[in-house]
mmCIF file of C-alpha atoms in Angstrom:
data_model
loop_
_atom_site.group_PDB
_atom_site.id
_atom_site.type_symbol
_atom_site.label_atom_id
_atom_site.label_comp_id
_atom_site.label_asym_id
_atom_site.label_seq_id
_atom_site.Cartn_x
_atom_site.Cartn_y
_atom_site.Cartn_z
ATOM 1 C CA UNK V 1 8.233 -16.147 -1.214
ATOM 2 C CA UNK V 2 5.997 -14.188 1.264
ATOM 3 C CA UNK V 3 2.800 -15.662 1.686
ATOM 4 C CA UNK V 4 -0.991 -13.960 1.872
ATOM 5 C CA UNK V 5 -1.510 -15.195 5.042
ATOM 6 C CA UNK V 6 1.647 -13.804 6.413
ATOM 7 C CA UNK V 7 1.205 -10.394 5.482
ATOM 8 C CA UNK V 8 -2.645 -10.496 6.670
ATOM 9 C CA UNK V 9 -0.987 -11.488 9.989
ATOM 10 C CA UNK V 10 1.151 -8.407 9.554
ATOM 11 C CA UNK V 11 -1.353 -6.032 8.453
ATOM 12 C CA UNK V 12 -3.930 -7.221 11.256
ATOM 13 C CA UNK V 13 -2.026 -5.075 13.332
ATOM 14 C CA UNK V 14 -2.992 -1.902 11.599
ATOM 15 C CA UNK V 15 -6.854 -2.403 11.603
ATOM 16 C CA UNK V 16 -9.249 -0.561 13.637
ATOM 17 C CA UNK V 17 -12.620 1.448 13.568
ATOM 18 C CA UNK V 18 -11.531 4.322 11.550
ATOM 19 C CA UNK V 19 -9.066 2.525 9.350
ATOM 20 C CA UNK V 20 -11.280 -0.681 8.685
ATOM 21 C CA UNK V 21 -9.407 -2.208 5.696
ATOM 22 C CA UNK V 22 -5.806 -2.553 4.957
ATOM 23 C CA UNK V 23 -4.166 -4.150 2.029
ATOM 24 C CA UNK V 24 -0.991 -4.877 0.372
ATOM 25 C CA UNK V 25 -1.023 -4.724 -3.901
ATOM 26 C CA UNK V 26 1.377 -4.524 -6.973
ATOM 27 C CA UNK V 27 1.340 -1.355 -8.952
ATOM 28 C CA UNK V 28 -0.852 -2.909 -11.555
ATOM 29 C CA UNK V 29 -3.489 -3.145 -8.772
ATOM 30 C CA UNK V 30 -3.223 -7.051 -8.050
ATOM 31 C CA UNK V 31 -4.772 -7.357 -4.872
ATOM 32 C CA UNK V 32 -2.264 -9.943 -2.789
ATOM 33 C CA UNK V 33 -3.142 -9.289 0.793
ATOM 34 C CA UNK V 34 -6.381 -7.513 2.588
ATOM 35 C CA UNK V 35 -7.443 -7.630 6.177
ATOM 36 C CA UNK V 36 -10.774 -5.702 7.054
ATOM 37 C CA UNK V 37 -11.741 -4.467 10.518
ATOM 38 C CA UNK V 38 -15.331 -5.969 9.560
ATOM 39 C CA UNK V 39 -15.190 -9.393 8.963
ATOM 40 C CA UNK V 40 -19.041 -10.068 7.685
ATOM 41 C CA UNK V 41 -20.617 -13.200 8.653
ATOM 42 C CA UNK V 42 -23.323 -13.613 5.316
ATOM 43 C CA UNK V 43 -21.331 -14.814 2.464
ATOM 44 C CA UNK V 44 -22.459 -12.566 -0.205
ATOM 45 C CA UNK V 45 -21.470 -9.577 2.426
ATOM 46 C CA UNK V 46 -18.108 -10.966 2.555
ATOM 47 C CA UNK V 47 -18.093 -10.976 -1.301
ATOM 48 C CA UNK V 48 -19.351 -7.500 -1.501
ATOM 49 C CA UNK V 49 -16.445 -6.284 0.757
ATOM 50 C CA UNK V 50 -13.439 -8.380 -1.574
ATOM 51 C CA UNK V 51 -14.978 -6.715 -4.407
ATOM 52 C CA UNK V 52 -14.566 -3.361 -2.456
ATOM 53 C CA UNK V 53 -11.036 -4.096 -1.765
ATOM 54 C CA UNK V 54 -10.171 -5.261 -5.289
ATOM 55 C CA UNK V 55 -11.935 -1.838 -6.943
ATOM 56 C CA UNK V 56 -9.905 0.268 -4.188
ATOM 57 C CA UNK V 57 -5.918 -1.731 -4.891
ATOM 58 C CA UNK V 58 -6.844 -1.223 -9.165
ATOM 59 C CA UNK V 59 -7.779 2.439 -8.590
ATOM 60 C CA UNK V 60 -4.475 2.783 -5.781
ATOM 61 C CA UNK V 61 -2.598 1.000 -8.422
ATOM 62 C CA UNK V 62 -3.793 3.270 -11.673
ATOM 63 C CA UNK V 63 -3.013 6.305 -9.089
ATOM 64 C CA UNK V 64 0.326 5.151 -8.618
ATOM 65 C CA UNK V 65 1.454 3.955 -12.101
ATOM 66 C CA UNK V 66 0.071 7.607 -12.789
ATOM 67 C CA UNK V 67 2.301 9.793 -10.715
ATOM 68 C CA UNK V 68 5.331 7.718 -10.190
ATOM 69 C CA UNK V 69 5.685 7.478 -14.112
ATOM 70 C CA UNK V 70 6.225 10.907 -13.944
ATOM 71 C CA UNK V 71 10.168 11.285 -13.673
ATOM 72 C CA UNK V 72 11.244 14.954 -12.977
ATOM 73 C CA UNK V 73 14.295 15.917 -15.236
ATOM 74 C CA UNK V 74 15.610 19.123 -14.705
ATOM 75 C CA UNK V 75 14.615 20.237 -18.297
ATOM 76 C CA UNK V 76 11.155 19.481 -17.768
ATOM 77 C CA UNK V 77 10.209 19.960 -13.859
ATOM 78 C CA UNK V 78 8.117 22.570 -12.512
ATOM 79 C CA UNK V 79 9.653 23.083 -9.544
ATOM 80 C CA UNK V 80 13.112 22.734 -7.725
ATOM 81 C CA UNK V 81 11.244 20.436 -5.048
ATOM 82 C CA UNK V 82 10.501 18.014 -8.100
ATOM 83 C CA UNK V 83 14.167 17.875 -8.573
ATOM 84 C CA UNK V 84 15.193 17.804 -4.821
ATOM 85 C CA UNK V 85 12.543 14.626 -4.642
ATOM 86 C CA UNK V 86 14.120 12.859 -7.669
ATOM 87 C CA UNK V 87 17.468 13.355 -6.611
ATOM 88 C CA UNK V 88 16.686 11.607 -3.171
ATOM 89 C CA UNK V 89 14.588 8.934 -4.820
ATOM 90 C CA UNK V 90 12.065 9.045 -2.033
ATOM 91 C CA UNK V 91 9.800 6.386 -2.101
ATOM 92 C CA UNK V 92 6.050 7.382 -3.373
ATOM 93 C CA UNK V 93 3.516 8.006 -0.732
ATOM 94 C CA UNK V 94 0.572 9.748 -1.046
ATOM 95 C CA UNK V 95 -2.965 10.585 0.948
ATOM 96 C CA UNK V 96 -6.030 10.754 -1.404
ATOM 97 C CA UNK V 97 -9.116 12.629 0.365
ATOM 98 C CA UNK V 98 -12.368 11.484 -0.845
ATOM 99 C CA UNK V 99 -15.909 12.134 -0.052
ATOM 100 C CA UNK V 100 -16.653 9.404 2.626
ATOM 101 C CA UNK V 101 -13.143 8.600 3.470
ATOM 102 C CA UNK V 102 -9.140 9.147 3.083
ATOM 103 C CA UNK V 103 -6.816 6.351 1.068
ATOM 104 C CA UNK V 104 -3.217 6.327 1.932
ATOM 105 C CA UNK V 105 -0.818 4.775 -1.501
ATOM 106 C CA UNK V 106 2.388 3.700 0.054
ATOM 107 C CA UNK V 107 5.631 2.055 -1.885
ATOM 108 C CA UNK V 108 7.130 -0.788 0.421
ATOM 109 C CA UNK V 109 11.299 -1.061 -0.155
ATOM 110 C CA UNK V 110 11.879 -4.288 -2.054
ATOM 111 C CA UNK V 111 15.741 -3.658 -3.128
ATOM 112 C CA UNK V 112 17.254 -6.885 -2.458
ATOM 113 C CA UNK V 113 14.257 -9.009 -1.674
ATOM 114 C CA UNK V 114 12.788 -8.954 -6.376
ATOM 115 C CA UNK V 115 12.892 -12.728 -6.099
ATOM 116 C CA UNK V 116 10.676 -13.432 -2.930
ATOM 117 C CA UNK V 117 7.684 -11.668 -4.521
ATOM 118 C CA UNK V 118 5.194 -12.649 -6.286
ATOM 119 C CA UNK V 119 5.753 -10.142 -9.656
ATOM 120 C CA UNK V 120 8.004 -7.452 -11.030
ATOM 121 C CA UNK V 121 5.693 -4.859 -10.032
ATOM 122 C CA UNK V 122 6.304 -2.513 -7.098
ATOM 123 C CA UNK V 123 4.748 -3.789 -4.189
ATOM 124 C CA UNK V 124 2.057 -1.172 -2.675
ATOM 125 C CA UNK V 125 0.656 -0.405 0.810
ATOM 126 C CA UNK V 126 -2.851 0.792 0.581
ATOM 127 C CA UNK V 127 -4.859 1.956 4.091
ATOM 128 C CA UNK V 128 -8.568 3.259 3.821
ATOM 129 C CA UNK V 129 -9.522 5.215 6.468
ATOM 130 C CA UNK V 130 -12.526 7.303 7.135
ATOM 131 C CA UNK V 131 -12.860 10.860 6.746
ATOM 132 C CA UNK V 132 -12.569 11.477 10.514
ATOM 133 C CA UNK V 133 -9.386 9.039 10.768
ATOM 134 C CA UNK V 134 -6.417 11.015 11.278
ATOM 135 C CA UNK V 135 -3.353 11.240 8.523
ATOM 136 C CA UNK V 136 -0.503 11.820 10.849
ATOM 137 C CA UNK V 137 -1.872 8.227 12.099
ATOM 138 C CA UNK V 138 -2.334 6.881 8.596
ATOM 139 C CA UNK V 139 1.260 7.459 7.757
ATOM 140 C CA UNK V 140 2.708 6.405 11.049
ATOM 141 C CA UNK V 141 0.557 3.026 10.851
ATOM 142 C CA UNK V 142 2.155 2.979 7.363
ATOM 143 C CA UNK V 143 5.845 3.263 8.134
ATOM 144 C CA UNK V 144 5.059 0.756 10.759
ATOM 145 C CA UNK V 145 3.381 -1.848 8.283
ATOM 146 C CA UNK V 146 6.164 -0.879 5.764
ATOM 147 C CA UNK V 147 9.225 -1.542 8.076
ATOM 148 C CA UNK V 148 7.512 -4.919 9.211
ATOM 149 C CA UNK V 149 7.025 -6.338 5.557
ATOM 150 C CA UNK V 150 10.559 -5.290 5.128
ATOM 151 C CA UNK V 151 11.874 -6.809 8.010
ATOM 152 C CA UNK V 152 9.262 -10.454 6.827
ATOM 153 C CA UNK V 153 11.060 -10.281 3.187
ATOM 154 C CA UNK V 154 14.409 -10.215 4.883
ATOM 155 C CA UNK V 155 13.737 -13.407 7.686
ATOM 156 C CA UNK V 156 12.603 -15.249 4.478
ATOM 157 C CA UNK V 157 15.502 -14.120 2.067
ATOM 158 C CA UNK V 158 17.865 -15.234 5.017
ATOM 159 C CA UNK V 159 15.992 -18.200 5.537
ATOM 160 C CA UNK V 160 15.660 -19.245 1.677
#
């Protein structure tokens, strides 16, 4: 099983001034993993900020149980592109503009590694950045952080 603290470990990598908190969730928005760029020294700061994070992987989670529920059929689609995405099963990712900041929602690939997690539930990627962080960085940082937790749940599976 992959631990918290070995994720945070991976996800430190990710942090900096414009993308101060990173965190890994299941599609039900069950915060496993967070790492923040600003690591408050005053307790009830600290608290303030974990109750940040948990809001932000429930709403990340309710925005992805939301659209990837949606299953394009070619009956019922809207577009040929909703088809063309079904048919390659490409892995949800989205990038969520807000007023003081941007929140990248990223699937990680599980196939193979169900039974080294934690739940059931899809395992999620979430990166807040502000609104001057750049996207094509947000997604890059993302694929990163994505191919490293992969590469962590297969060590483990080969090691279990």
């Amino acid at each position: 099983m992959i631990k918290p603290k070995q994720l945070a470990i991976l996800l430190k990598q990710a942090v900096d001034e414009s993308m101060p908190n990173v965190m890994v969730f299941t599609s039900t928005g069950s915060l496993i993993s967070y790492v923040s760029y600003e690591e408050p020294e005053d307790a009830l700061q600290r608290l303030d900020l974990v109750k940040k994070i948990r809001s932000t992987s429930a709403l990340a989670g309710n925005i992805y149980s939301l659209y990837s529920g949606t299953n394009p059929s070619p009956l019922v689609a809207e577009s040929t592109d909703d088809i063309i995405a079904h048919q390659r099963d490409v892995l949800f990712e989205t990038i969520i503009e807000f007023e003081k900041g941007k929140l990248l929602i990223a699937a990680i690939p599980t196939e193979g590694h169900e039974g080294l997690l934690m739940s059931k539930d899809p395992l999620l990627l979430g990166i807040v950045g502000h609104e001057h962080a750049k996207e094509g960085m947000m997604q890059l940082k993302s694929e990163r952080l994505k191919e490293a937790i992969t590469n962590e749940l297969s060590t483990i599976g080969k090691l279990g």
